[in-house]
Amino acid sequence: MSAPSERARSAARCISVTGIVQGVGFRPFVYRLATTLGLAGWVANSERGVEIMIEGPPTALETFLGELVRHPPPAARIDRITVEPTTPRGLVGFVIRESRTGQRPTTRVSPDLAVCEACLRELFDPRDRRYLYPYVNCTDCGPRYSIVLSLPYDRPRTTMKDWPLCPDCAREYHDPTDRRFHAQPIACPICGPQYVLHDPEGTLLARGQAAIREAAALLRTGRILAVKGIGGYHLTCDARDATAVQALRERKFRKEKPFALMVASVDVASTLVELDEQACALLSSPARPIVLLPALVVLPGVAPDSRELGIMLPYAPLHFVLFAAGAPEVLVMTSGNRSDEPIAYCDTDAFARLGGIADAFLVGERPIARRVDDSVIRMSRVGPIVIRRARGLAPAAVATLPSERPIVAVGADLKNAITLVVDGQAIVSQHLGDLDHWPVVEAFEAAIRDLCTMYEIQLERALVVHDAHPGYVSTSRALTLPGEHRAVQHHRAHVASVLAERGAWSETVVGLAFDGTGYGDDGTIWGGEVFVGSLSQGFQRVAHLRPSVLPGGDAAARWPVQAAAGFLAALGELPDLLAPPFSFPDRFSQARQLVARGVQCFPTTSMGRLFDAVAALCGFTRPTSFEGQAAMWLEHLAQEGPPVPPYPFPLVGSQLDFRPLLEAVIADRKRGRQPTEIARAFHEAVAVAAVTVAAEWCAALGLRTVVASGGVFQNALLLARMAELLQARGLELWTNRAVPPNDGGISLGQAALAACASSTG
Ligand code: ZN
Ligand code: ZN
Ligand code: FE
């Protein structure tokens, strides 16, 4: 993803090329050239040649044009090239557009795109035949991945197959000069699907525009609605109605995890969160992700304990019509599910699962082919951090890898996403979810099947890559697939994901992989790991967090006090933690007994659990109700504290020794130091320790680049401090930009290590 600030200064060109430019690898060449230069846009075969839409910084555009003319593929011959300036559209990524000539495209299915300006104008023009029609779209916008049933991408193979085009729509579809030429999902009120409003029992309440007006009215009176969107159902209510928000939490069994918001406009957003130019660009990009931004207001029940709000702008035409019909201008727009199940996307399933939650259902008649959640991106001082990569971003290619052979990488069990490497392009699926839910396992298998079919991969020929964890569901499923199998260690995959995004196939780096849990080489739980190496040579573990124990194993991830009991056991004489200011629940004493008896204790070097332990010491003594909650709580606490010196967190031999750190935290707590300052000093300690060990190895080996990945690096404060400290030493910090640093990025790293290892040996 290119930085939105660059996009603001970007220019765009519409280029058409004629000559021998089809069937000679011209489009892949253009694709590679554009992606190497960080330019966005698309290339497609046209009747007479190749069309290119390209945008980005003017200097890169010049380079692009020069290369295009001077170094086309050997078999190509350019007869004529025309270049016309046009307005940048804020495109994300570069794609090869589907064409009808039967040539094999590198990117066959585009992500779903938000409704474009031209369609929006029609949507609100009373004279237009699509006035207020919630399924307006054109070649520049609308659904793609979420409606494709099979390839090639053609209307009969989409979920629009049951709505034949009326004469007016057919004319647009067949007119090469029309904006809707070969736009597969087009429709109008005469020939297309509609939205309908049902009560939870399925009784029809209203249809068409009346359904949307009625839905808006229900939202104004504090009701909770299930609304079918692009990639699934949302649950929505008035975010400023605390009673409605509370009712939604109770019915959905969602205790504390923040709700995302959809706001009517950027102006409304600016009353809720701190917005800068970069955030605005990201919010309004065609992917329309949920963007996590510093909150200016407190909306009771929406994001407890958080200093941020997750905001998105309307993206489906329906959302615009709903706001125009008078829906409250700030809506909770959360996944249509109970607790942390996957979101509902089929109508019958939605009625079955959301019937006890929603007061009414606003149902679009167009079926959804596959579940695609909203993408989530966090703004930070080191750039946007992708937390969840799904709608609008998947299944676009994110990297180029040196592999002729197709690769299927299945990722990890949490936050699963899979990666396919085809023709050297790494295509990452949408976020699929946690594989401990059966519907997610089904979605995981469907994703492998779907993507392999779409890209014509024969699994027998493929390299199937999985995590080294023998107990992972993803591992056992991978082993049932045909093809050659290869295991990649979890934390090496984290580091590799960053290098893959940058195309740094042979760069030697120091790699930091900090996360909650991953299966280590020695079978213990790793998560505070330092590596040296490269994609082609592999990574050697050179340092790590001092090992501790985790009493109770996996349950410790839900109870920060349990992690605390394990880490504190290393202090020798245990300080008295049962007296104020500490107020640990029984769970803590029970865990300490497990440690004392050495029962159910698992060795770990998990940095994520160290964050949990410190959160517990700072007052987070309840169980977490979602993954990463304690660490997030601690970061937000630290952001309220003033800059302070770090706690001691020394590198002893090859181990980062947390004992002096925890002793200092406890002493400060007893002394009555503010938890905000303690949390801040802890963050500073982790940043200094990470930079110290990285710098030591950089100096020893003459390296300049430090890579950081893993769930801990969703922490914006930590990243910002590390970037500053490294810069002061003349070193550079590389983090994930296209895939999440959490386990959502694992499959890309797996694919990269497999691709580069096989290309060198
Ligand atoms: Zn459009
Ligand atoms: Zn029509
Ligand atoms: Fe991980």
PDB file of C-alpha atoms in Angstrom, residues 301-403:
ATOM      1  CA  GLY A 301     -20.463   1.452  25.380  1.00  0.00           C
ATOM      2  CA  VAL A 302     -18.910   1.792  21.931  1.00  0.00           C
ATOM      3  CA  ALA A 303     -15.212   1.358  22.727  1.00  0.00           C
ATOM      4  CA  PRO A 304     -14.717   0.809  26.472  1.00  0.00           C
ATOM      5  CA  ASP A 305     -11.186   1.488  27.788  1.00  0.00           C
ATOM      6  CA  SER A 306      -9.996   2.552  24.351  1.00  0.00           C
ATOM      7  CA  ARG A 307      -8.614   5.907  23.327  1.00  0.00           C
ATOM      8  CA  GLU A 308      -9.494   5.163  19.707  1.00  0.00           C
ATOM      9  CA  LEU A 309     -12.591   4.757  17.604  1.00  0.00           C
ATOM     10  CA  GLY A 310     -12.854   2.551  14.529  1.00  0.00           C
ATOM     11  CA  ILE A 311     -14.550   4.581  11.801  1.00  0.00           C
ATOM     12  CA  MET A 312     -15.584   3.838   8.262  1.00  0.00           C
ATOM     13  CA  LEU A 313     -17.396   5.753   5.572  1.00  0.00           C
ATOM     14  CA  PRO A 314     -20.352   4.368   3.609  1.00  0.00           C
ATOM     15  CA  TYR A 315     -19.192   2.150   0.746  1.00  0.00           C
ATOM     16  CA  ALA A 316     -22.185   0.256  -0.616  1.00  0.00           C
ATOM     17  CA  PRO A 317     -24.793   2.418  -2.393  1.00  0.00           C
ATOM     18  CA  LEU A 318     -27.252   1.069   0.168  1.00  0.00           C
ATOM     19  CA  HIS A 319     -25.339   2.797   2.984  1.00  0.00           C
ATOM     20  CA  PHE A 320     -25.601   6.149   1.211  1.00  0.00           C
ATOM     21  CA  VAL A 321     -29.314   5.683   0.614  1.00  0.00           C
ATOM     22  CA  LEU A 322     -29.822   4.655   4.247  1.00  0.00           C
ATOM     23  CA  PHE A 323     -28.162   7.841   5.530  1.00  0.00           C
ATOM     24  CA  ALA A 324     -30.057   9.929   2.984  1.00  0.00           C
ATOM     25  CA  ALA A 325     -33.292   8.326   4.225  1.00  0.00           C
ATOM     26  CA  GLY A 326     -32.617   9.760   7.661  1.00  0.00           C
ATOM     27  CA  ALA A 327     -30.643   7.087   9.520  1.00  0.00           C
ATOM     28  CA  PRO A 328     -28.666   8.495  12.491  1.00  0.00           C
ATOM     29  CA  GLU A 329     -25.413   9.945  11.181  1.00  0.00           C
ATOM     30  CA  VAL A 330     -23.237   7.815  13.489  1.00  0.00           C
ATOM     31  CA  LEU A 331     -24.105   4.130  13.367  1.00  0.00           C
ATOM     32  CA  VAL A 332     -22.573   1.210  15.177  1.00  0.00           C
ATOM     33  CA  MET A 333     -21.759  -1.107  12.260  1.00  0.00           C
ATOM     34  CA  THR A 334     -20.448  -4.324  13.714  1.00  0.00           C
ATOM     35  CA  SER A 335     -20.110  -7.819  12.279  1.00  0.00           C
ATOM     36  CA  GLY A 336     -23.341  -9.763  12.066  1.00  0.00           C
ATOM     37  CA  ASN A 337     -22.505 -12.533  14.474  1.00  0.00           C
ATOM     38  CA  ARG A 338     -22.853 -13.659  18.058  1.00  0.00           C
ATOM     39  CA  SER A 339     -19.738 -13.307  20.210  1.00  0.00           C
ATOM     40  CA  ASP A 340     -16.740 -14.136  18.019  1.00  0.00           C
ATOM     41  CA  GLU A 341     -18.284 -16.512  15.515  1.00  0.00           C
ATOM     42  CA  PRO A 342     -17.721 -15.707  11.833  1.00  0.00           C
ATOM     43  CA  ILE A 343     -20.130 -13.157  10.351  1.00  0.00           C
ATOM     44  CA  ALA A 344     -23.312 -14.353   8.682  1.00  0.00           C
ATOM     45  CA  TYR A 345     -23.533 -13.852   4.919  1.00  0.00           C
ATOM     46  CA  CYS A 346     -26.292 -16.257   3.803  1.00  0.00           C
ATOM     47  CA  ASP A 347     -29.849 -15.090   4.430  1.00  0.00           C
ATOM     48  CA  THR A 348     -31.143 -18.255   6.103  1.00  0.00           C
ATOM     49  CA  ASP A 349     -28.089 -18.444   8.341  1.00  0.00           C
ATOM     50  CA  ALA A 350     -28.464 -14.756   9.219  1.00  0.00           C
ATOM     51  CA  PHE A 351     -32.086 -15.200  10.283  1.00  0.00           C
ATOM     52  CA  ALA A 352     -31.151 -18.292  12.308  1.00  0.00           C
ATOM     53  CA  ARG A 353     -28.187 -16.733  14.098  1.00  0.00           C
ATOM     54  CA  LEU A 354     -29.170 -13.083  14.368  1.00  0.00           C
ATOM     55  CA  GLY A 355     -32.886 -13.598  15.046  1.00  0.00           C
ATOM     56  CA  GLY A 356     -32.405 -13.093  18.789  1.00  0.00           C
ATOM     57  CA  ILE A 357     -30.311  -9.968  18.270  1.00  0.00           C
ATOM     58  CA  ALA A 358     -31.907  -7.869  15.528  1.00  0.00           C
ATOM     59  CA  ASP A 359     -35.331  -6.228  15.717  1.00  0.00           C
ATOM     60  CA  ALA A 360     -35.566  -6.223  11.922  1.00  0.00           C
ATOM     61  CA  PHE A 361     -33.634  -7.384   8.869  1.00  0.00           C
ATOM     62  CA  LEU A 362     -32.804  -5.184   5.887  1.00  0.00           C
ATOM     63  CA  VAL A 363     -32.036  -7.838   3.305  1.00  0.00           C
ATOM     64  CA  GLY A 364     -30.617  -7.324  -0.155  1.00  0.00           C
ATOM     65  CA  GLU A 365     -31.760  -9.886  -2.691  1.00  0.00           C
ATOM     66  CA  ARG A 366     -28.357 -10.251  -4.341  1.00  0.00           C
ATOM     67  CA  PRO A 367     -26.636 -13.282  -2.763  1.00  0.00           C
ATOM     68  CA  ILE A 368     -23.120 -12.994  -1.345  1.00  0.00           C
ATOM     69  CA  ALA A 369     -20.775 -15.622  -2.765  1.00  0.00           C
ATOM     70  CA  ARG A 370     -18.322 -15.614   0.107  1.00  0.00           C
ATOM     71  CA  ARG A 371     -17.799 -13.973   3.477  1.00  0.00           C
ATOM     72  CA  VAL A 372     -15.573 -10.889   3.276  1.00  0.00           C
ATOM     73  CA  ASP A 373     -15.259  -8.885   6.513  1.00  0.00           C
ATOM     74  CA  ASP A 374     -14.512  -5.185   6.681  1.00  0.00           C
ATOM     75  CA  SER A 375     -10.792  -4.434   6.580  1.00  0.00           C
ATOM     76  CA  VAL A 376      -9.290  -2.726   9.630  1.00  0.00           C
ATOM     77  CA  ILE A 377      -6.323  -0.360   9.491  1.00  0.00           C
ATOM     78  CA  ARG A 378      -4.728   1.471  12.403  1.00  0.00           C
ATOM     79  CA  MET A 379      -3.084   4.833  11.875  1.00  0.00           C
ATOM     80  CA  SER A 380       0.319   5.236  13.496  1.00  0.00           C
ATOM     81  CA  ARG A 381       3.305   7.502  13.273  1.00  0.00           C
ATOM     82  CA  VAL A 382       5.189   4.865  11.279  1.00  0.00           C
ATOM     83  CA  GLY A 383       2.337   4.579   8.776  1.00  0.00           C
ATOM     84  CA  PRO A 384      -0.887   2.597   8.504  1.00  0.00           C
ATOM     85  CA  ILE A 385      -0.880  -0.801  10.252  1.00  0.00           C
ATOM     86  CA  VAL A 386      -3.204  -3.335   8.633  1.00  0.00           C
ATOM     87  CA  ILE A 387      -4.990  -5.148  11.456  1.00  0.00           C
ATOM     88  CA  ARG A 388      -7.413  -7.122   9.301  1.00  0.00           C
ATOM     89  CA  ARG A 389      -7.072  -7.457   5.540  1.00  0.00           C
ATOM     90  CA  ALA A 390     -10.352  -8.306   3.855  1.00  0.00           C
ATOM     91  CA  ARG A 391     -12.962  -6.320   1.886  1.00  0.00           C
ATOM     92  CA  GLY A 392     -11.487  -3.932  -0.662  1.00  0.00           C
ATOM     93  CA  LEU A 393      -7.981  -5.333  -0.293  1.00  0.00           C
ATOM     94  CA  ALA A 394      -8.313  -9.083  -0.845  1.00  0.00           C
ATOM     95  CA  PRO A 395      -7.628 -11.006  -3.016  1.00  0.00           C
ATOM     96  CA  ALA A 396      -5.199  -8.552  -4.641  1.00  0.00           C
ATOM     97  CA  ALA A 397      -1.590  -9.577  -5.162  1.00  0.00           C
ATOM     98  CA  VAL A 398       0.688  -8.108  -2.483  1.00  0.00           C
ATOM     99  CA  ALA A 399       4.135  -9.288  -3.524  1.00  0.00           C
ATOM    100  CA  THR A 400       6.270 -10.809  -6.244  1.00  0.00           C
ATOM    101  CA  LEU A 401       8.151 -13.975  -5.325  1.00  0.00           C
ATOM    102  CA  PRO A 402      10.767 -15.989  -7.230  1.00  0.00           C
ATOM    103  CA  SER A 403       8.751 -19.146  -7.789  1.00  0.00           C
TER     104      SER A 403
END
